[in-house]
Amino acid sequence: MERRQLEYFVAIVEHGGFTHAARALRVAQPSLSRAIGKLERELGVALFHRVGRNAVLSNAGEFMADRARQVLRDLDALRAAAQAVGAGVVGRVDVAATSSSTLEPVISTIAELREHHPGLTVGTWSALSAAEVVAMVLRGRCEAGVCGSAERPAGRGLVAHHLRDEQFLLVAPPGTKIGTDGTVTPEDLRGMSFVITQPATAVRARFDRLAATVGDLRIAAEVGDRSVVLPMVLRGIGAGLMPDGWHDLACRAGAEVYRFDPPEKLPQWLVHRGGPLTAAAQAFIDTTLSHAARAREAVQ
């Protein structure tokens, strides 16, 4: 079994077929088909069912997919460890994160890594929820993830580190006057209209809880892409609930930003799989944990 065969197999799974995988890999489709055929003969099982022009994973293929990703990760870890002996940390780490976690702490971690490990590249993958972050890490698509979750993320072989407690903010259209001294209570929200994300996100869960407690909270717009919430707020469509990672950006954009009294909090987590990690992944994890520790010390 060769690394190239596993890379081809994973590419077919992730791109949804031989044609798209061949285009992404920039190889001829017959070469791709021959490599997979050889892999199937070596394993003694069919990895795909050919249905017309489509390729559907067999049961054996589904079993192989996550394990193939992990084998490739382990090979990268071995190569990176050897390279790090003489050249410092090099390579690439892929990180899954929800949007607020990308703003903080992922951006801060990347900035610090660029200063201390210029040979390291961080790839970020967007996720809508903590569950999606965990799934991307457990399936081997990413080596690490950062997300907000009321419960400690769990999964077989998953390691979770508590980073901090995010605070939810009320982000309102320019000129909105509400609350006292930059803070609001849940009762202050009564009668307001909101731009909210779709179900299954931490922000939506918090809005639903507030709506059930306060009552008379209206939904002006429901969006699938949370990056459009702030632009909609700025256009006056409604207010939004946002984790505090959005604070500086919302203020610079001209929105009115309020904190809740008492605070509305959500634990933030760093997750990764147990076992061997690439030097790049270990550097990302160590830097993120160090950044979180310094932030906690600063507020004590």
PDB file of C-alpha atoms in Angstrom:
ATOM      1  CA  MET A   1       0.000   0.000   0.000  1.00  0.00           C
ATOM      2  CA  GLU A   2       1.420   3.372  -1.047  1.00  0.00           C
ATOM      3  CA  ARG A   3       0.789   6.841   0.306  1.00  0.00           C
ATOM      4  CA  ARG A   4      -0.283   7.969  -3.164  1.00  0.00           C
ATOM      5  CA  GLN A   5      -3.072   5.368  -3.204  1.00  0.00           C
ATOM      6  CA  LEU A   6      -4.414   6.602   0.125  1.00  0.00           C
ATOM      7  CA  GLU A   7      -4.233  10.223  -1.033  1.00  0.00           C
ATOM      8  CA  TYR A   8      -6.198   9.319  -4.165  1.00  0.00           C
ATOM      9  CA  PHE A   9      -8.763   7.379  -2.143  1.00  0.00           C
ATOM     10  CA  VAL A  10      -9.314  10.243   0.325  1.00  0.00           C
ATOM     11  CA  ALA A  11      -9.552  12.752  -2.542  1.00  0.00           C
ATOM     12  CA  ILE A  12     -12.313  10.720  -4.196  1.00  0.00           C
ATOM     13  CA  VAL A  13     -14.231  10.585  -0.904  1.00  0.00           C
ATOM     14  CA  GLU A  14     -13.867  14.313  -0.221  1.00  0.00           C
ATOM     15  CA  HIS A  15     -14.557  15.512  -3.782  1.00  0.00           C
ATOM     16  CA  GLY A  16     -17.490  13.188  -4.339  1.00  0.00           C
ATOM     17  CA  GLY A  17     -16.213  11.107  -7.225  1.00  0.00           C
ATOM     18  CA  PHE A  18     -13.379  10.183  -9.564  1.00  0.00           C
ATOM     19  CA  THR A  19     -13.876  13.044 -12.022  1.00  0.00           C
ATOM     20  CA  HIS A  20     -13.743  15.865  -9.459  1.00  0.00           C
ATOM     21  CA  ALA A  21     -10.884  14.170  -7.580  1.00  0.00           C
ATOM     22  CA  ALA A  22      -8.826  13.805 -10.744  1.00  0.00           C
ATOM     23  CA  ARG A  23      -9.360  17.476 -11.521  1.00  0.00           C
ATOM     24  CA  ALA A  24      -8.372  18.523  -7.981  1.00  0.00           C
ATOM     25  CA  LEU A  25      -5.289  16.288  -7.987  1.00  0.00           C
ATOM     26  CA  ARG A  26      -4.383  17.271 -11.554  1.00  0.00           C
ATOM     27  CA  VAL A  27      -3.979  13.682 -12.660  1.00  0.00           C
ATOM     28  CA  ALA A  28      -5.585  11.797 -15.511  1.00  0.00           C
ATOM     29  CA  GLN A  29      -8.734   9.965 -14.471  1.00  0.00           C
ATOM     30  CA  PRO A  30      -7.528   6.606 -15.895  1.00  0.00           C
ATOM     31  CA  SER A  31      -4.409   6.866 -13.704  1.00  0.00           C
ATOM     32  CA  LEU A  32      -6.611   7.544 -10.685  1.00  0.00           C
ATOM     33  CA  SER A  33      -8.841   4.584 -11.509  1.00  0.00           C
ATOM     34  CA  ARG A  34      -5.867   2.262 -11.941  1.00  0.00           C
ATOM     35  CA  ALA A  35      -4.394   3.336  -8.577  1.00  0.00           C
ATOM     36  CA  ILE A  36      -7.691   2.669  -6.777  1.00  0.00           C
ATOM     37  CA  GLY A  37      -8.126  -0.630  -8.595  1.00  0.00           C
ATOM     38  CA  LYS A  38      -4.665  -1.706  -7.441  1.00  0.00           C
ATOM     39  CA  LEU A  39      -5.496  -0.658  -3.867  1.00  0.00           C
ATOM     40  CA  GLU A  40      -8.712  -2.667  -3.945  1.00  0.00           C
ATOM     41  CA  ARG A  41      -6.866  -5.757  -5.220  1.00  0.00           C
ATOM     42  CA  GLU A  42      -4.262  -5.408  -2.466  1.00  0.00           C
ATOM     43  CA  LEU A  43      -6.960  -5.089   0.194  1.00  0.00           C
ATOM     44  CA  GLY A  44      -9.152  -7.779  -1.327  1.00  0.00           C
ATOM     45  CA  VAL A  45     -12.298  -5.645  -1.085  1.00  0.00           C
ATOM     46  CA  ALA A  46     -14.184  -3.138  -3.223  1.00  0.00           C
ATOM     47  CA  LEU A  47     -13.957   0.384  -1.810  1.00  0.00           C
ATOM     48  CA  PHE A  48     -16.547   1.848  -4.173  1.00  0.00           C
ATOM     49  CA  HIS A  49     -19.695   0.654  -5.892  1.00  0.00           C
ATOM     50  CA  ARG A  50     -19.757   1.924  -9.471  1.00  0.00           C
ATOM     51  CA  VAL A  51     -23.280   3.085 -10.305  1.00  0.00           C
ATOM     52  CA  GLY A  52     -23.262   4.467 -13.822  1.00  0.00           C
ATOM     53  CA  ARG A  53     -20.770   7.344 -13.750  1.00  0.00           C
ATOM     54  CA  ASN A  54     -21.018   7.692  -9.988  1.00  0.00           C
ATOM     55  CA  ALA A  55     -18.885   6.044  -7.293  1.00  0.00           C
ATOM     56  CA  VAL A  56     -20.548   5.243  -3.957  1.00  0.00           C
ATOM     57  CA  LEU A  57     -18.543   4.136  -0.921  1.00  0.00           C
ATOM     58  CA  SER A  58     -18.965   0.492  -0.019  1.00  0.00           C
ATOM     59  CA  ASN A  59     -19.137  -0.612   3.606  1.00  0.00           C
ATOM     60  CA  ALA A  60     -15.409  -1.360   3.438  1.00  0.00           C
ATOM     61  CA  GLY A  61     -14.809   2.083   1.923  1.00  0.00           C
ATOM     62  CA  GLU A  62     -16.685   3.810   4.744  1.00  0.00           C
ATOM     63  CA  PHE A  63     -14.607   1.833   7.251  1.00  0.00           C
ATOM     64  CA  MET A  64     -11.415   2.868   5.462  1.00  0.00           C
ATOM     65  CA  ALA A  65     -12.113   6.585   4.978  1.00  0.00           C
ATOM     66  CA  ASP A  66     -11.398   7.958   8.464  1.00  0.00           C
ATOM     67  CA  ARG A  67      -8.531   5.505   8.986  1.00  0.00           C
ATOM     68  CA  ALA A  68      -6.912   6.511   5.720  1.00  0.00           C
ATOM     69  CA  ARG A  69      -7.016  10.178   6.758  1.00  0.00           C
ATOM     70  CA  GLN A  70      -5.387   9.285  10.075  1.00  0.00           C
ATOM     71  CA  VAL A  71      -2.637   7.260   8.385  1.00  0.00           C
ATOM     72  CA  LEU A  72      -1.843  10.268   6.208  1.00  0.00           C
ATOM     73  CA  ARG A  73      -1.795  12.469   9.313  1.00  0.00           C
ATOM     74  CA  ASP A  74       0.602  10.054  11.025  1.00  0.00           C
ATOM     75  CA  LEU A  75       2.908  10.059   8.017  1.00  0.00           C
ATOM     76  CA  ASP A  76       2.892  13.859   8.043  1.00  0.00           C
ATOM     77  CA  ALA A  77       3.675  13.781  11.763  1.00  0.00           C
ATOM     78  CA  LEU A  78       6.676  11.534  11.150  1.00  0.00           C
ATOM     79  CA  ARG A  79       8.002  13.730   8.355  1.00  0.00           C
ATOM     80  CA  ALA A  80       7.452  16.936  10.313  1.00  0.00           C
ATOM     81  CA  ALA A  81       9.177  15.496  13.391  1.00  0.00           C
ATOM     82  CA  ALA A  82      12.247  14.642  11.314  1.00  0.00           C
ATOM     83  CA  GLN A  83      12.303  18.064   9.663  1.00  0.00           C
ATOM     84  CA  ALA A  84      11.846  19.860  12.988  1.00  0.00           C
ATOM     85  CA  VAL A  85      15.094  18.392  14.313  1.00  0.00           C
ATOM     86  CA  GLY A  86      17.139  20.652  12.083  1.00  0.00           C
ATOM     87  CA  ALA A  87      14.814  23.358  10.845  1.00  0.00           C
ATOM     88  CA  GLY A  88      12.375  24.140  13.633  1.00  0.00           C
ATOM     89  CA  VAL A  89       8.628  23.656  13.306  1.00  0.00           C
ATOM     90  CA  VAL A  90       7.523  23.452   9.684  1.00  0.00           C
ATOM     91  CA  GLY A  91       4.540  22.034   7.835  1.00  0.00           C
ATOM     92  CA  ARG A  92       0.794  22.607   7.941  1.00  0.00           C
ATOM     93  CA  VAL A  93      -1.952  22.201  10.517  1.00  0.00           C
ATOM     94  CA  ASP A  94      -5.651  22.258   9.606  1.00  0.00           C
ATOM     95  CA  VAL A  95      -7.962  23.733  12.248  1.00  0.00           C
ATOM     96  CA  ALA A  96     -11.760  23.599  12.392  1.00  0.00           C
ATOM     97  CA  ALA A  97     -13.426  26.553  14.093  1.00  0.00           C
ATOM     98  CA  THR A  98     -16.728  28.340  14.422  1.00  0.00           C
ATOM     99  CA  SER A  99     -16.706  31.949  13.258  1.00  0.00           C
ATOM    100  CA  SER A 100     -16.322  33.604  16.663  1.00  0.00           C
ATOM    101  CA  SER A 101     -13.554  31.185  17.635  1.00  0.00           C
ATOM    102  CA  THR A 102     -11.734  31.998  14.411  1.00  0.00           C
ATOM    103  CA  LEU A 103     -11.767  35.657  15.413  1.00  0.00           C
ATOM    104  CA  GLU A 104     -10.506  34.807  18.899  1.00  0.00           C
ATOM    105  CA  PRO A 105      -8.326  32.917  19.687  1.00  0.00           C
ATOM    106  CA  VAL A 106      -7.436  31.386  16.301  1.00  0.00           C
ATOM    107  CA  ILE A 107      -6.318  34.661  14.680  1.00  0.00           C
ATOM    108  CA  SER A 108      -4.183  35.530  17.720  1.00  0.00           C
ATOM    109  CA  THR A 109      -2.629  32.061  17.647  1.00  0.00           C
ATOM    110  CA  ILE A 110      -1.822  32.321  13.934  1.00  0.00           C
ATOM    111  CA  ALA A 111      -0.228  35.747  14.439  1.00  0.00           C
ATOM    112  CA  GLU A 112       1.972  34.372  17.220  1.00  0.00           C
ATOM    113  CA  LEU A 113       2.918  31.300  15.200  1.00  0.00           C
ATOM    114  CA  ARG A 114       3.916  33.439  12.224  1.00  0.00           C
ATOM    115  CA  GLU A 115       6.324  35.302  14.475  1.00  0.00           C
ATOM    116  CA  HIS A 116       7.933  32.274  16.100  1.00  0.00           C
ATOM    117  CA  HIS A 117       7.468  29.566  13.429  1.00  0.00           C
ATOM    118  CA  PRO A 118       7.497  31.203   9.977  1.00  0.00           C
ATOM    119  CA  GLY A 119       7.763  27.796   8.288  1.00  0.00           C
ATOM    120  CA  LEU A 120       4.357  26.740   9.628  1.00  0.00           C
ATOM    121  CA  THR A 121       1.086  27.187   7.723  1.00  0.00           C
ATOM    122  CA  VAL A 122      -2.338  27.136   9.398  1.00  0.00           C
ATOM    123  CA  GLY A 123      -5.373  26.192   7.335  1.00  0.00           C
ATOM    124  CA  THR A 124      -8.767  27.109   8.829  1.00  0.00           C
ATOM    125  CA  TRP A 125     -12.007  25.249   8.099  1.00  0.00           C
ATOM    126  CA  SER A 126     -15.334  26.910   8.906  1.00  0.00           C
ATOM    127  CA  ALA A 127     -17.905  25.061  11.007  1.00  0.00           C
ATOM    128  CA  LEU A 128     -21.422  26.080  11.998  1.00  0.00           C
ATOM    129  CA  SER A 129     -21.470  24.328  15.361  1.00  0.00           C
ATOM    130  CA  ALA A 130     -19.364  22.638  18.022  1.00  0.00           C
ATOM    131  CA  ALA A 131     -20.681  19.263  16.858  1.00  0.00           C
ATOM    132  CA  GLU A 132     -19.355  19.960  13.359  1.00  0.00           C
ATOM    133  CA  VAL A 133     -15.952  20.977  14.748  1.00  0.00           C
ATOM    134  CA  VAL A 134     -15.736  17.739  16.748  1.00  0.00           C
ATOM    135  CA  ALA A 135     -16.778  15.652  13.737  1.00  0.00           C
ATOM    136  CA  MET A 136     -14.100  17.237  11.529  1.00  0.00           C
ATOM    137  CA  VAL A 137     -11.424  16.453  14.121  1.00  0.00           C
ATOM    138  CA  LEU A 138     -12.568  12.890  14.800  1.00  0.00           C
ATOM    139  CA  ARG A 139     -12.776  12.113  11.079  1.00  0.00           C
ATOM    140  CA  GLY A 140      -9.230  13.328  10.533  1.00  0.00           C
ATOM    141  CA  ARG A 141     -10.142  16.237   8.272  1.00  0.00           C
ATOM    142  CA  CYS A 142      -8.550  18.592  10.810  1.00  0.00           C
ATOM    143  CA  GLU A 143      -6.009  17.995  13.539  1.00  0.00           C
ATOM    144  CA  ALA A 144      -7.422  20.554  15.968  1.00  0.00           C
ATOM    145  CA  GLY A 145     -10.583  22.546  16.526  1.00  0.00           C
ATOM    146  CA  VAL A 146     -11.844  25.502  18.552  1.00  0.00           C
ATOM    147  CA  CYS A 147     -15.499  25.982  19.432  1.00  0.00           C
ATOM    148  CA  GLY A 148     -17.988  27.193  22.015  1.00  0.00           C
ATOM    149  CA  SER A 149     -20.099  24.567  23.751  1.00  0.00           C
ATOM    150  CA  ALA A 150     -22.110  24.524  26.968  1.00  0.00           C
ATOM    151  CA  GLU A 151     -20.994  20.910  27.487  1.00  0.00           C
ATOM    152  CA  ARG A 152     -17.430  19.554  27.315  1.00  0.00           C
ATOM    153  CA  PRO A 153     -16.991  18.179  23.760  1.00  0.00           C
ATOM    154  CA  ALA A 154     -16.717  14.397  23.821  1.00  0.00           C
ATOM    155  CA  GLY A 155     -15.903  11.589  21.427  1.00  0.00           C
ATOM    156  CA  ARG A 156     -13.799   8.485  21.245  1.00  0.00           C
ATOM    157  CA  GLY A 157     -10.146   9.492  21.477  1.00  0.00           C
ATOM    158  CA  LEU A 158     -11.014  13.219  21.740  1.00  0.00           C
ATOM    159  CA  VAL A 159      -9.067  15.521  24.080  1.00  0.00           C
ATOM    160  CA  ALA A 160     -10.780  18.774  25.141  1.00  0.00           C
ATOM    161  CA  HIS A 161      -9.133  21.766  26.867  1.00  0.00           C
ATOM    162  CA  HIS A 162     -11.218  24.563  28.393  1.00  0.00           C
ATOM    163  CA  LEU A 163      -9.834  27.872  27.123  1.00  0.00           C
ATOM    164  CA  ARG A 164     -12.128  30.516  28.604  1.00  0.00           C
ATOM    165  CA  ASP A 165     -15.755  31.563  28.930  1.00  0.00           C
ATOM    166  CA  GLU A 166     -16.933  33.634  25.994  1.00  0.00           C
ATOM    167  CA  GLN A 167     -19.480  36.331  26.763  1.00  0.00           C
ATOM    168  CA  PHE A 168     -22.432  36.983  24.496  1.00  0.00           C
ATOM    169  CA  LEU A 169     -22.960  40.567  23.386  1.00  0.00           C
ATOM    170  CA  LEU A 170     -26.005  42.440  22.150  1.00  0.00           C
ATOM    171  CA  VAL A 171     -24.995  44.095  18.872  1.00  0.00           C
ATOM    172  CA  ALA A 172     -27.569  46.677  17.798  1.00  0.00           C
ATOM    173  CA  PRO A 173     -28.005  49.026  14.805  1.00  0.00           C
ATOM    174  CA  PRO A 174     -26.184  52.391  14.966  1.00  0.00           C
ATOM    175  CA  GLY A 175     -27.973  54.909  17.173  1.00  0.00           C
ATOM    176  CA  THR A 176     -29.777  52.309  19.281  1.00  0.00           C
ATOM    177  CA  LYS A 177     -30.116  53.468  22.879  1.00  0.00           C
ATOM    178  CA  ILE A 178     -30.902  50.782  25.416  1.00  0.00           C
ATOM    179  CA  GLY A 179     -29.878  49.638  28.874  1.00  0.00           C
ATOM    180  CA  THR A 180     -27.582  51.462  31.307  1.00  0.00           C
ATOM    181  CA  ASP A 181     -23.867  52.288  31.049  1.00  0.00           C
ATOM    182  CA  GLY A 182     -23.191  49.890  28.185  1.00  0.00           C
ATOM    183  CA  THR A 183     -25.035  46.944  29.704  1.00  0.00           C
ATOM    184  CA  VAL A 184     -28.448  45.419  29.155  1.00  0.00           C
ATOM    185  CA  THR A 185     -30.628  42.983  31.049  1.00  0.00           C
ATOM    186  CA  PRO A 186     -32.748  40.338  29.337  1.00  0.00           C
ATOM    187  CA  GLU A 187     -35.863  42.421  30.078  1.00  0.00           C
ATOM    188  CA  ASP A 188     -34.380  45.314  28.070  1.00  0.00           C
ATOM    189  CA  LEU A 189     -34.716  43.160  24.949  1.00  0.00           C
ATOM    190  CA  ARG A 190     -38.498  42.945  25.101  1.00  0.00           C
ATOM    191  CA  GLY A 191     -40.084  44.033  21.819  1.00  0.00           C
ATOM    192  CA  MET A 192     -36.812  44.042  19.850  1.00  0.00           C
ATOM    193  CA  SER A 193     -36.294  42.428  16.436  1.00  0.00           C
ATOM    194  CA  PHE A 194     -33.327  40.134  15.818  1.00  0.00           C
ATOM    195  CA  VAL A 195     -31.194  38.711  13.044  1.00  0.00           C
ATOM    196  CA  ILE A 196     -30.429  35.159  14.124  1.00  0.00           C
ATOM    197  CA  THR A 197     -28.623  32.092  12.858  1.00  0.00           C
ATOM    198  CA  GLN A 198     -30.370  28.853  12.044  1.00  0.00           C
ATOM    199  CA  PRO A 199     -30.893  26.123  14.668  1.00  0.00           C
ATOM    200  CA  ALA A 200     -28.033  23.919  15.965  1.00  0.00           C
ATOM    201  CA  THR A 201     -25.691  26.832  16.723  1.00  0.00           C
ATOM    202  CA  ALA A 202     -24.763  28.038  20.211  1.00  0.00           C
ATOM    203  CA  VAL A 203     -25.959  31.567  19.392  1.00  0.00           C
ATOM    204  CA  ARG A 204     -29.364  30.306  18.280  1.00  0.00           C
ATOM    205  CA  ALA A 205     -29.712  28.176  21.413  1.00  0.00           C
ATOM    206  CA  ARG A 206     -28.989  31.232  23.558  1.00  0.00           C
ATOM    207  CA  PHE A 207     -31.523  33.348  21.622  1.00  0.00           C
ATOM    208  CA  ASP A 208     -34.192  30.653  21.982  1.00  0.00           C
ATOM    209  CA  ARG A 209     -33.570  30.515  25.733  1.00  0.00           C
ATOM    210  CA  LEU A 210     -33.855  34.294  26.048  1.00  0.00           C
ATOM    211  CA  ALA A 211     -36.994  34.336  23.909  1.00  0.00           C
ATOM    212  CA  ALA A 212     -38.603  31.690  26.123  1.00  0.00           C
ATOM    213  CA  THR A 213     -37.669  33.617  29.283  1.00  0.00           C
ATOM    214  CA  VAL A 214     -38.383  37.199  28.194  1.00  0.00           C
ATOM    215  CA  GLY A 215     -41.021  36.753  25.527  1.00  0.00           C
ATOM    216  CA  ASP A 216     -41.880  39.225  22.748  1.00  0.00           C
ATOM    217  CA  LEU A 217     -38.572  38.849  20.868  1.00  0.00           C
ATOM    218  CA  ARG A 218     -39.214  39.010  17.144  1.00  0.00           C
ATOM    219  CA  ILE A 219     -37.180  37.351  14.404  1.00  0.00           C
ATOM    220  CA  ALA A 220     -36.576  39.769  11.538  1.00  0.00           C
ATOM    221  CA  ALA A 221     -34.251  37.466   9.583  1.00  0.00           C
ATOM    222  CA  GLU A 222     -32.860  33.953   9.949  1.00  0.00           C
ATOM    223  CA  VAL A 223     -29.540  33.342   8.183  1.00  0.00           C
ATOM    224  CA  GLY A 224     -27.425  30.321   7.366  1.00  0.00           C
ATOM    225  CA  ASP A 225     -24.225  32.318   6.952  1.00  0.00           C
ATOM    226  CA  ARG A 226     -23.425  34.020  10.255  1.00  0.00           C
ATOM    227  CA  SER A 227     -20.994  36.397   8.548  1.00  0.00           C
ATOM    228  CA  VAL A 228     -23.980  38.384   7.238  1.00  0.00           C
ATOM    229  CA  VAL A 229     -25.448  39.000  10.705  1.00  0.00           C
ATOM    230  CA  LEU A 230     -23.319  42.101  11.364  1.00  0.00           C
ATOM    231  CA  PRO A 231     -24.004  43.687   7.936  1.00  0.00           C
ATOM    232  CA  MET A 232     -27.740  43.148   8.509  1.00  0.00           C
ATOM    233  CA  VAL A 233     -27.501  44.720  11.967  1.00  0.00           C
ATOM    234  CA  LEU A 234     -25.702  47.730  10.487  1.00  0.00           C
ATOM    235  CA  ARG A 235     -28.516  48.134   7.940  1.00  0.00           C
ATOM    236  CA  GLY A 236     -31.039  48.309  10.775  1.00  0.00           C
ATOM    237  CA  ILE A 237     -32.789  45.005  10.046  1.00  0.00           C
ATOM    238  CA  GLY A 238     -32.488  43.936  13.669  1.00  0.00           C
ATOM    239  CA  ALA A 239     -30.130  43.359  16.574  1.00  0.00           C
ATOM    240  CA  GLY A 240     -27.924  40.306  16.939  1.00  0.00           C
ATOM    241  CA  LEU A 241     -26.395  38.124  19.625  1.00  0.00           C
ATOM    242  CA  MET A 242     -22.665  37.629  19.076  1.00  0.00           C
ATOM    243  CA  PRO A 243     -19.824  36.083  21.086  1.00  0.00           C
ATOM    244  CA  ASP A 244     -17.278  38.595  22.356  1.00  0.00           C
ATOM    245  CA  GLY A 245     -14.788  37.684  19.636  1.00  0.00           C
ATOM    246  CA  TRP A 246     -16.847  40.041  17.440  1.00  0.00           C
ATOM    247  CA  HIS A 247     -16.553  42.977  19.866  1.00  0.00           C
ATOM    248  CA  ASP A 248     -13.780  44.996  18.197  1.00  0.00           C
ATOM    249  CA  LEU A 249     -15.025  44.398  14.648  1.00  0.00           C
ATOM    250  CA  ALA A 250     -18.607  45.367  15.561  1.00  0.00           C
ATOM    251  CA  CYS A 251     -17.437  48.552  17.294  1.00  0.00           C
ATOM    252  CA  ARG A 252     -15.227  49.588  14.390  1.00  0.00           C
ATOM    253  CA  ALA A 253     -18.091  48.965  11.975  1.00  0.00           C
ATOM    254  CA  GLY A 254     -20.294  51.412  13.902  1.00  0.00           C
ATOM    255  CA  ALA A 255     -22.697  49.073  15.689  1.00  0.00           C
ATOM    256  CA  GLU A 256     -23.860  49.699  19.251  1.00  0.00           C
ATOM    257  CA  VAL A 257     -22.385  46.960  21.451  1.00  0.00           C
ATOM    258  CA  TYR A 258     -23.713  46.054  24.904  1.00  0.00           C
ATOM    259  CA  ARG A 259     -22.739  43.468  27.492  1.00  0.00           C
ATOM    260  CA  PHE A 260     -25.342  41.543  29.481  1.00  0.00           C
ATOM    261  CA  ASP A 261     -25.924  41.951  33.204  1.00  0.00           C
ATOM    262  CA  PRO A 262     -25.690  39.278  34.480  1.00  0.00           C
ATOM    263  CA  PRO A 263     -23.215  38.011  31.851  1.00  0.00           C
ATOM    264  CA  GLU A 264     -24.379  35.479  29.265  1.00  0.00           C
ATOM    265  CA  LYS A 265     -21.458  33.039  29.015  1.00  0.00           C
ATOM    266  CA  LEU A 266     -20.438  30.078  26.870  1.00  0.00           C
ATOM    267  CA  PRO A 267     -17.372  27.874  27.553  1.00  0.00           C
ATOM    268  CA  GLN A 268     -14.837  27.805  24.708  1.00  0.00           C
ATOM    269  CA  TRP A 269     -12.832  24.646  23.991  1.00  0.00           C
ATOM    270  CA  LEU A 270      -9.737  23.497  22.125  1.00  0.00           C
ATOM    271  CA  VAL A 271     -10.106  19.913  20.868  1.00  0.00           C
ATOM    272  CA  HIS A 272      -7.805  17.404  19.212  1.00  0.00           C
ATOM    273  CA  ARG A 273      -7.383  13.670  18.950  1.00  0.00           C
ATOM    274  CA  GLY A 274      -5.222  11.821  21.425  1.00  0.00           C
ATOM    275  CA  GLY A 275      -2.070  10.109  20.186  1.00  0.00           C
ATOM    276  CA  PRO A 276       0.704  11.331  17.899  1.00  0.00           C
ATOM    277  CA  LEU A 277       0.415  14.849  16.506  1.00  0.00           C
ATOM    278  CA  THR A 278       2.407  16.620  13.842  1.00  0.00           C
ATOM    279  CA  ALA A 279       4.887  19.193  15.092  1.00  0.00           C
ATOM    280  CA  ALA A 280       2.712  21.856  13.438  1.00  0.00           C
ATOM    281  CA  ALA A 281      -0.404  20.691  15.295  1.00  0.00           C
ATOM    282  CA  GLN A 282       1.468  20.523  18.597  1.00  0.00           C
ATOM    283  CA  ALA A 283       2.762  24.064  18.079  1.00  0.00           C
ATOM    284  CA  PHE A 284      -0.776  25.304  17.386  1.00  0.00           C
ATOM    285  CA  ILE A 285      -2.131  23.579  20.491  1.00  0.00           C
ATOM    286  CA  ASP A 286       0.679  24.764  22.759  1.00  0.00           C
ATOM    287  CA  THR A 287       0.410  28.343  21.502  1.00  0.00           C
ATOM    288  CA  THR A 288      -3.378  28.422  21.903  1.00  0.00           C
ATOM    289  CA  LEU A 289      -3.184  27.079  25.459  1.00  0.00           C
ATOM    290  CA  SER A 290      -0.416  29.548  26.339  1.00  0.00           C
ATOM    291  CA  HIS A 291      -2.445  32.451  24.910  1.00  0.00           C
ATOM    292  CA  ALA A 292      -5.495  31.377  26.954  1.00  0.00           C
ATOM    293  CA  ALA A 293      -3.420  31.111  30.137  1.00  0.00           C
ATOM    294  CA  ARG A 294      -2.022  34.613  29.666  1.00  0.00           C
ATOM    295  CA  ALA A 295      -5.518  35.999  29.042  1.00  0.00           C
ATOM    296  CA  ARG A 296      -6.800  34.409  32.274  1.00  0.00           C
ATOM    297  CA  GLU A 297      -3.890  35.865  34.241  1.00  0.00           C
ATOM    298  CA  ALA A 298      -4.576  39.324  32.797  1.00  0.00           C
ATOM    299  CA  VAL A 299      -8.118  39.417  34.208  1.00  0.00           C
ATOM    300  CA  GLN A 300      -7.226  38.075  37.651  1.00  0.00           C
TER     301      GLN A 300
END
